[in-house]
Each structure stands twice: as C-alpha cells, then as structure tokens.
C-alpha cells in the first residue's frame, strides 16, 4: 500500500491527461467513484475524462457533472480520441479487462501507466499499481482512502463527497452490507465535507416508476420459484416479460434482494433473458459464497455475497443448470445457514 501510494503520488506530481474507466452496466459505485475521482483530479489541475462501456441508470443523473461521462457504445469515436490522448489511466470498480469489453482493445500491450482501485476478489495483473481491497465496502470508500493517503483529505469538496457517498450507499444497500468502523469514519468525513445524506438517500431509494413497482409485483407473484431444500430462491424474467413491461436497463435493479428477506433462504438468483445471453445475478447471506458458483459455472465473478455471470443456453436450460449445480453446495449452504443464525 505504501509503495503503491508513492508510485501514484509520483504519477500525479505533474499534470496528466487522465482517462478513468469503469465497468459495463455501471452501478452507483462505478459511477460515484469515477465522478468523485474525476472532480478531485480536475481540482488538482489534471485533465480528466470518464469513460464507461454502457449507459448508467437514470437515478444517478443528479451526480455533479455526471453528463460529462462518455458512453463508449454511444460515442465510440470521442471515447477513442480521449483514450488516444491519455497519459494515465484509472481502472475503477473492476479488475479484469472482460468487464470493459472493447474499451480494453490494445490495452494489454499499452505501456502508459494504469492505476487500479477496486474491491472485487481476484484482481488480474492489468494495472500497476493495483489497489485491491476486497474487505472494503465499495470502490468509493477506497477512493476516499486513496485521496486521504495522498494527504488530500481536505481537498474533498462537496462534489467529491456527494459522488463517493452515493456509491457507498448503493454498494452497501443502505449500510446493510460490508460495514466496518473504518467505513463509518470515512462516511463521517464525507458528511463533514457537506454531503446531505437525507437528500442522497431520497435520490437513491425513492426513484421507482409505476412500471418498476408493477414489475416487482409481477416478479414476486408470478416469477419466483423457491427451493427450500437448498435455501434458494429464483426469480426469472423471459423476453416476453421484457416486452410486456418495456423493461429498460436498471428497471430490475434490486429485485433479487427480495428473496433474501425470507430468513430461511441463503441464496437468491435473478436469471433473465437478454437479447443474446442469459444473465445471472446471485446474492447470498453470511459465509455462503456465490462468487464461486458464478466463477465455476457461469463465466462470472464478483464478491462472496453478490456475484454475476452469464450463459449462452436458453433461459429454461440455464435455470435448470443452475438448479442442477445446487446439490454440490448443499453442505456449504447448510453450514452458512447455521453459522449465520448462531451469531
Ligand atoms: P449484479 O448481479 O448486480 O450484476 O452484479 C453483482 C456483482 O457481481 C458486481 O459486483 C459485479 O461486479 C459482479 N458481476 C456481475 N456480472 C458479472 C460478470 O459477468 N462477470 C464478473 N466477473 N463479475 C460480474
Ligand atoms: Mn463496487
């Protein structure tokens, strides 16, 4: 950590033209950490452009200058021009190039410096320095620690703190997951920098459309299957559902979590049909590791309690494959359940 910070400090000692990358389907943490770091870097006199592969959810529109982000899919030429002009890259909230798709083209052999700040498990050696802390709640928490380690805690403006607070709030599910004393100390600093926690909570949680609420009802009433013997619940959506409810990116955010509100269940799966693939989003409680399930069977990864993956098989086949794998994890599920309830 100490050496990494010295290298980063050295890289930032002279003016740089910086491109910040974050991952496909960016969430509150990806966008919050990128926009927060962007404001810090610009305030320090650097040039800074944030590029993400695909668009971000509407509810993040309130973040300061979030519309300066370039969406690679929509604006490829402008993104490529910024990438060409960059002298330094930051990789935020992801740790393997497959999370940024075509944005990573030619990056492997590119010798311009790259700094990774990320809290996912198993970072790949695609940057140097790599700041990797899977014990951290969010990349936003790590960006605050990064700025602090550079000796610039007093450069955290309201733009920076609003952005970082937002990602912390979303990645911890409103301070329900991954909270530590360190996190609350960091949050205290963000509030001291001027962030209004009540306002941000309103932006983050009270943002559903009628359509999304009705879709939630449909998922819970008609698309939920429980497998009590494996303490697992599945919610699935097919292409017809996507049409009927006019589901857009982000509309299904958070639905998977409802399954875990049943105290006997340890694993929640949201399995949904996309145009060319079937995506899986898994969630778990306690020591039950769903990252492992995604990595072993669905070309994915993530965190112990929140992971994702994909399948090229049809929806029904994918659901069956998922169910077929569960018996292998039965002992782990039961052990996690017992431990979770003995705490
Ligand atoms: P979500 O289920 O919300 O899409 O993702 C939950 C977590 O799993 C996120 O932290 C994300 O980084 C990770 N994740 C989701 N999909 C994938 C995937 O296809 N590959 C990998 N490596 N991680 C994923
Ligand atoms: Mn994150």
Coordinates of C-alpha atoms and ligand atoms in Angstrom, one line a residue:
X1 CA 0.0 0.0 0.0
X2 CA 2.7 2.4 1.0
X3 CA 4.8 1.8 -2.2
X4 CA 1.7 1.9 -4.3
X5 CA 0.8 5.3 -2.9
X6 CA 4.3 6.6 -3.6
X7 CA 4.0 5.5 -7.2
X8 CA 0.6 7.1 -7.6
X9 CA 1.8 10.3 -6.0
X10 CA 4.7 10.3 -8.4
X11 CA 2.4 9.8 -11.4
X12 CA 0.2 12.6 -10.3
X13 CA 3.1 15.0 -9.5
X14 CA 2.9 16.6 -12.9
X15 CA -0.2 17.4 -15.0
X16 CA -1.7 14.4 -16.6
X17 CA -4.4 13.8 -19.2
X18 CA -6.3 11.1 -17.3
X19 CA -8.9 8.7 -18.5
X20 CA -11.0 6.9 -15.8
X21 CA -12.5 3.6 -16.9
X22 CA -15.3 1.8 -15.1
X23 CA -17.3 -1.3 -15.9
X24 CA -20.2 -2.2 -18.2
X25 CA -23.7 -1.6 -16.8
X26 CA -22.1 0.8 -14.3
X27 CA -23.8 1.0 -10.9
X28 CA -23.8 3.6 -8.2
X29 CA -20.3 2.6 -7.1
X30 CA -18.8 2.6 -10.6
X31 CA -20.3 6.0 -11.4
X32 CA -19.9 7.5 -8.0
X33 CA -16.2 6.5 -7.7
X34 CA -15.4 7.7 -11.2
X35 CA -17.2 11.1 -10.9
X36 CA -15.8 11.6 -7.4
X37 CA -12.2 10.9 -8.5
X38 CA -12.8 13.0 -11.7
X39 CA -13.6 16.1 -9.6
X40 CA -10.7 15.5 -7.3
X41 CA -8.3 15.1 -10.3
X42 CA -9.7 18.2 -12.1
X43 CA -9.4 20.3 -8.9
X44 CA -5.7 19.2 -8.8
X45 CA -5.2 20.6 -12.3
X46 CA -5.3 17.4 -14.3
X47 CA -7.4 16.8 -17.4
X48 CA -9.9 14.0 -16.7
X49 CA -12.4 12.1 -18.8
X50 CA -14.6 9.2 -17.5
X51 CA -15.5 6.5 -20.0
X52 CA -17.8 3.6 -19.3
X53 CA -18.9 0.9 -21.9
X54 CA -22.6 1.3 -21.5
X55 CA -25.1 3.8 -20.0
X56 CA -25.8 4.3 -16.3
X57 CA -29.2 4.3 -14.5
X58 CA -31.3 7.4 -14.6
X59 CA -31.3 7.8 -10.8
X60 CA -27.6 8.8 -10.9
X61 CA -28.4 11.8 -13.1
X62 CA -28.2 14.1 -10.0
X63 CA -24.4 13.5 -9.5
X64 CA -22.4 16.6 -10.3
X65 CA -21.4 16.8 -14.0
X66 CA -22.2 13.1 -14.5
X67 CA -23.2 14.0 -18.1
X68 CA -19.6 14.6 -18.9
X69 CA -19.1 10.8 -18.9
X70 CA -18.5 9.3 -22.3
X71 CA -20.6 6.2 -23.0
X72 CA -18.3 4.1 -25.3
X73 CA -21.2 2.2 -27.0
X74 CA -22.9 5.5 -28.0
X75 CA -19.9 7.7 -28.6
X76 CA -17.1 5.4 -29.7
X77 CA -15.1 7.9 -31.7
X78 CA -15.0 10.5 -29.0
X79 CA -14.1 7.8 -26.5
X80 CA -11.3 6.5 -28.6
X81 CA -9.9 10.0 -29.1
X82 CA -9.8 10.6 -25.4
X83 CA -8.1 7.2 -24.9
X84 CA -5.5 8.1 -27.5
X85 CA -4.8 11.4 -25.8
X86 CA -4.5 9.9 -22.3
X87 CA -1.2 9.9 -20.4
X88 CA -2.6 7.9 -17.4
X89 CA -5.5 5.6 -16.8
X90 CA -7.5 4.8 -13.7
X91 CA -9.4 1.5 -13.6
X92 CA -12.2 1.8 -11.0
X93 CA -14.6 -0.9 -9.6
X94 CA -13.4 -3.7 -11.9
X95 CA -10.4 -5.9 -12.0
X96 CA -10.3 -7.8 -15.3
X97 CA -10.5 -6.5 -18.9
X98 CA -13.5 -8.6 -19.8
X99 CA -15.6 -6.2 -17.7
X100 CA -14.9 -3.3 -20.1
X101 CA -15.3 -5.2 -23.4
X102 CA -14.0 -3.3 -26.4
X103 CA -12.6 -0.5 -24.4
X104 CA -9.8 -2.8 -23.4
X105 CA -8.7 -3.3 -27.1
X106 CA -5.0 -2.8 -27.3
X107 CA -4.7 -2.1 -23.6
X108 CA -2.7 -5.2 -22.7
X109 CA 0.3 -4.0 -24.7
X110 CA -0.2 -0.3 -24.0
X111 CA 2.7 0.9 -21.8
X112 CA 1.0 4.0 -20.5
X113 CA 0.6 3.8 -16.7
X114 CA -2.6 2.3 -15.2
X115 CA -3.8 2.6 -11.6
X116 CA -6.5 0.1 -10.4
X117 CA -8.7 0.9 -7.4
X118 CA -11.1 -2.0 -6.8
X119 CA -12.8 -4.1 -4.1
X120 CA -13.6 -7.3 -6.1
X121 CA -12.0 -10.6 -5.4
X122 CA -9.1 -12.0 -7.6
X123 CA -7.7 -8.9 -9.3
X124 CA -5.9 -9.6 -12.6
X125 CA -2.5 -8.0 -13.2
X126 CA -3.8 -5.4 -15.6
X127 CA -2.5 -2.3 -13.8
X128 CA 0.4 -1.2 -11.7
X129 CA -0.1 0.0 -9.0
X130 CA -3.1 -2.2 -8.0
X131 CA -5.1 -1.0 -5.0
X132 CA -7.2 -4.1 -4.2
X133 CA -9.2 -4.4 -1.0
X134 CA -12.0 -7.0 -1.1
X135 CA -12.6 -6.2 2.5
X136 CA -13.8 -2.7 1.6
X137 CA -17.5 -1.9 1.1
X138 CA -17.1 -0.2 -2.2
X139 CA -14.7 1.4 -4.6
X140 CA -16.0 4.8 -3.4
X141 CA -14.7 4.0 0.1
X142 CA -11.3 3.2 -1.4
X143 CA -11.2 6.4 -3.5
X144 CA -11.7 8.4 -0.3
X145 CA -8.9 6.4 1.3
X146 CA -6.7 7.0 -1.8
X147 CA -7.2 10.7 -1.6
X148 CA -6.6 10.7 2.1
X149 CA -3.4 8.6 1.7
X150 CA -2.2 11.2 -0.8
X151 CA -2.5 13.7 2.0
X152 CA -5.5 15.5 0.4
X153 CA -8.4 14.7 2.7
X154 CA -9.0 18.5 2.8
X155 CA -9.5 18.5 -1.0
X156 CA -12.7 16.5 -0.7
X157 CA -15.2 19.0 -2.0
X158 CA -19.0 18.5 -1.8
X159 CA -18.9 17.3 -5.5
X160 CA -16.4 14.6 -4.4
X161 CA -18.2 13.7 -1.2
X162 CA -21.7 13.6 -2.8
X163 CA -20.3 11.2 -5.5
X164 CA -18.5 8.9 -3.1
X165 CA -21.3 8.8 -0.6
X166 CA -23.7 7.7 -3.3
X167 CA -21.6 4.7 -4.3
X168 CA -21.1 3.7 -0.6
X169 CA -24.8 3.9 -0.1
X170 CA -25.7 1.8 -3.1
X171 CA -22.9 -0.8 -2.7
X172 CA -23.8 -1.4 1.0
X173 CA -27.5 -1.5 0.2
X174 CA -28.0 1.5 2.6
X175 CA -25.4 0.4 5.2
X176 CA -26.7 -3.1 5.4
X177 CA -23.6 -5.0 3.9
X178 CA -19.9 -4.6 4.3
X179 CA -20.0 -2.0 7.0
X180 CA -16.9 -1.5 9.2
X181 CA -15.8 1.1 11.8
X182 CA -13.4 2.4 9.1
X183 CA -16.3 2.9 6.7
X184 CA -18.3 4.9 9.2
X185 CA -15.2 7.1 9.9
X186 CA -14.9 7.7 6.1
X187 CA -18.7 8.5 5.9
X188 CA -18.3 11.0 8.8
X189 CA -15.6 12.8 6.7
X190 CA -17.9 12.8 3.7
X191 CA -20.7 14.3 5.7
X192 CA -18.3 16.9 7.1
X193 CA -17.4 17.8 3.5
X194 CA -21.0 18.9 3.0
X195 CA -22.9 15.9 1.8
X196 CA -26.6 15.8 2.7
X197 CA -27.3 12.2 3.5
X198 CA -31.1 12.6 3.5
X199 CA -31.2 14.1 0.1
X200 CA -28.9 11.5 -1.4
X201 CA -31.0 8.7 0.2
X202 CA -34.0 10.2 -1.5
X203 CA -32.3 10.3 -4.9
X204 CA -31.1 6.7 -4.5
X205 CA -34.1 4.9 -3.0
X206 CA -37.2 6.9 -4.0
X207 CA -36.8 6.7 -7.7
X208 CA -39.1 3.9 -8.9
X209 CA -41.5 4.4 -11.7
X210 CA -45.0 2.9 -11.7
X211 CA -43.8 0.4 -14.2
X212 CA -40.9 -0.7 -12.0
X213 CA -43.2 -1.2 -9.0
X214 CA -45.7 -3.2 -11.1
X215 CA -42.8 -5.3 -12.5
X216 CA -41.6 -6.0 -8.9
X217 CA -45.1 -7.2 -8.1
X218 CA -45.1 -9.5 -11.3
X219 CA -41.7 -11.0 -10.3
X220 CA -42.8 -11.8 -6.7
X221 CA -46.3 -13.0 -7.7
X222 CA -45.5 -14.9 -10.9
X223 CA -41.8 -15.4 -11.5
X224 CA -40.5 -16.6 -8.2
X225 CA -39.6 -20.2 -7.5
X226 CA -38.4 -21.4 -4.1
X227 CA -36.1 -24.4 -3.5
X228 CA -36.4 -24.6 0.3
X229 CA -34.2 -27.8 0.5
X230 CA -31.3 -25.6 -0.9
X231 CA -32.4 -22.5 0.9
X232 CA -32.5 -20.8 -2.5
X233 CA -35.0 -18.7 -4.3
X234 CA -35.0 -17.9 -8.1
X235 CA -36.7 -15.0 -9.8
X236 CA -36.6 -15.2 -13.6
X237 CA -37.7 -13.0 -16.5
X238 CA -38.1 -14.0 -20.1
X239 CA -38.1 -12.0 -23.3
X240 CA -41.8 -11.7 -23.3
X241 CA -41.7 -10.1 -19.8
X242 CA -39.1 -7.6 -21.2
X243 CA -41.6 -6.7 -23.9
X244 CA -44.7 -6.6 -21.8
X245 CA -43.2 -4.4 -19.1
X246 CA -41.0 -2.4 -21.5
X247 CA -38.1 -3.3 -19.2
X248 CA -35.1 -1.0 -19.7
X249 CA -31.6 -1.3 -18.2
X250 CA -31.8 -0.7 -14.5
X251 CA -35.5 -1.5 -14.1
X252 CA -34.7 -4.8 -12.5
X253 CA -32.1 -3.4 -10.1
X254 CA -32.6 -4.7 -6.5
X255 CA -35.4 -7.2 -7.3
X256 CA -33.1 -10.1 -6.5
X257 CA -32.7 -8.9 -2.9
X258 CA -36.3 -9.5 -2.0
X259 CA -35.7 -13.3 -1.9
X260 CA -33.3 -12.9 1.0
X261 CA -35.9 -11.2 3.1
X262 CA -37.1 -14.7 3.9
X263 CA -35.0 -15.6 6.9
X264 CA -34.7 -19.3 5.9
X265 CA -33.2 -18.6 2.5
X266 CA -29.4 -18.1 1.9
X267 CA -29.2 -17.7 -1.9
X268 CA -31.1 -15.5 -4.3
X269 CA -30.8 -15.9 -8.0
X270 CA -32.2 -13.5 -10.6
X271 CA -32.0 -15.1 -14.0
X272 CA -33.0 -13.0 -17.0
X273 CA -33.1 -13.3 -20.7
X274 CA -31.1 -10.7 -22.6
X275 CA -31.0 -10.4 -26.4
X276 CA -28.1 -12.8 -26.9
X277 CA -27.3 -14.2 -23.5
X278 CA -28.9 -15.1 -20.2
X279 CA -27.6 -13.1 -17.3
X280 CA -27.5 -14.4 -13.7
X281 CA -27.3 -12.2 -10.6
X282 CA -26.7 -14.1 -7.4
X283 CA -26.9 -12.8 -3.8
X284 CA -26.2 -14.7 -0.6
X285 CA -26.0 -14.2 3.1
X286 CA -23.2 -14.8 5.6
X287 CA -20.4 -17.2 4.6
X288 CA -22.2 -18.6 1.6
X289 CA -20.0 -17.8 -1.4
X290 CA -21.9 -17.2 -4.7
X291 CA -18.9 -15.7 -6.4
X292 CA -17.6 -19.3 -6.6
X293 CA -20.8 -20.6 -8.2
X294 CA -20.6 -17.8 -10.8
X295 CA -16.9 -18.4 -11.5
X296 CA -17.2 -22.2 -11.7
X297 CA -20.3 -22.5 -13.8
X298 CA -21.3 -19.1 -15.4
X299 CA -18.0 -17.4 -16.6
X300 CA -18.5 -14.7 -14.0
X301 CA -17.3 -13.5 -10.6
X302 CA -17.8 -10.6 -8.2
X303 CA -18.0 -10.8 -4.4
X304 CA -18.8 -13.6 -1.9
X305 CA -22.3 -12.2 -1.4
X306 CA -23.0 -10.6 -4.7
X307 CA -21.9 -12.0 -8.0
X308 CA -22.9 -12.4 -11.6
X309 CA -22.4 -14.4 -14.7
X310 CA -23.9 -15.4 -18.0
X311 CA -24.9 -18.3 -20.0
X312 CA -25.4 -18.8 -23.8
X313 CA -28.0 -21.5 -23.3
X314 CA -31.8 -20.7 -23.4
X315 CA -33.5 -19.4 -20.3
X316 CA -35.1 -22.7 -19.2
X317 CA -31.9 -24.6 -19.7
X318 CA -29.9 -22.0 -17.7
X319 CA -32.4 -22.2 -14.8
X320 CA -32.2 -26.0 -14.9
X321 CA -28.4 -25.9 -15.0
X322 CA -28.4 -23.6 -12.0
X323 CA -30.7 -25.9 -10.1
X324 CA -28.6 -28.9 -11.0
X325 CA -25.5 -27.3 -9.5
X326 CA -27.1 -26.6 -6.2
X327 CA -26.8 -30.1 -4.6
X328 CA -23.0 -29.7 -4.8
X329 CA -23.2 -26.7 -2.5
X330 CA -25.8 -28.2 -0.1
X331 CA -23.4 -28.7 2.8
X332 CA -21.9 -25.2 2.3
X333 CA -25.4 -23.7 2.3
X334 CA -26.4 -25.5 5.5
X335 CA -23.2 -24.6 7.3
X336 CA -23.6 -21.0 6.3
X337 CA -27.2 -21.0 7.5
X338 CA -26.2 -22.5 10.9
X339 CA -23.4 -20.1 11.3
X340 CA -25.5 -17.1 10.2
X341 CA -28.1 -17.9 12.8
X342 CA -25.7 -18.6 15.6
X343 CA -24.2 -15.1 15.5
Ligands
LIG1 P1 -25.0 -7.7 -10.5 O1 -25.7 -9.0 -10.1 O2 -25.6 -6.6 -9.7 O3 -25.0 -7.5 -12.0 O4 -23.5 -7.9 -10.0 C1 -23.1 -8.2 -8.7 C2 -21.7 -8.3 -8.7 O5 -21.2 -9.3 -9.5 C3 -21.0 -7.0 -9.1 O6 -20.1 -6.6 -8.1 C4 -20.3 -7.3 -10.4 O7 -19.0 -6.8 -10.4 C5 -20.2 -8.8 -10.4 N1 -20.6 -9.3 -11.7 C6 -21.8 -9.3 -12.3 N2 -21.8 -9.8 -13.5 C7 -20.5 -10.3 -13.7 C8 -19.8 -11.0 -14.8 O8 -20.4 -11.3 -15.8 N3 -18.5 -11.3 -14.6 C9 -17.9 -10.9 -13.4 N4 -16.6 -11.2 -13.3 N5 -18.5 -10.3 -12.4 C10 -19.8 -10.0 -12.5
LIG2 MN1 -18.5 -1.8 -6.3

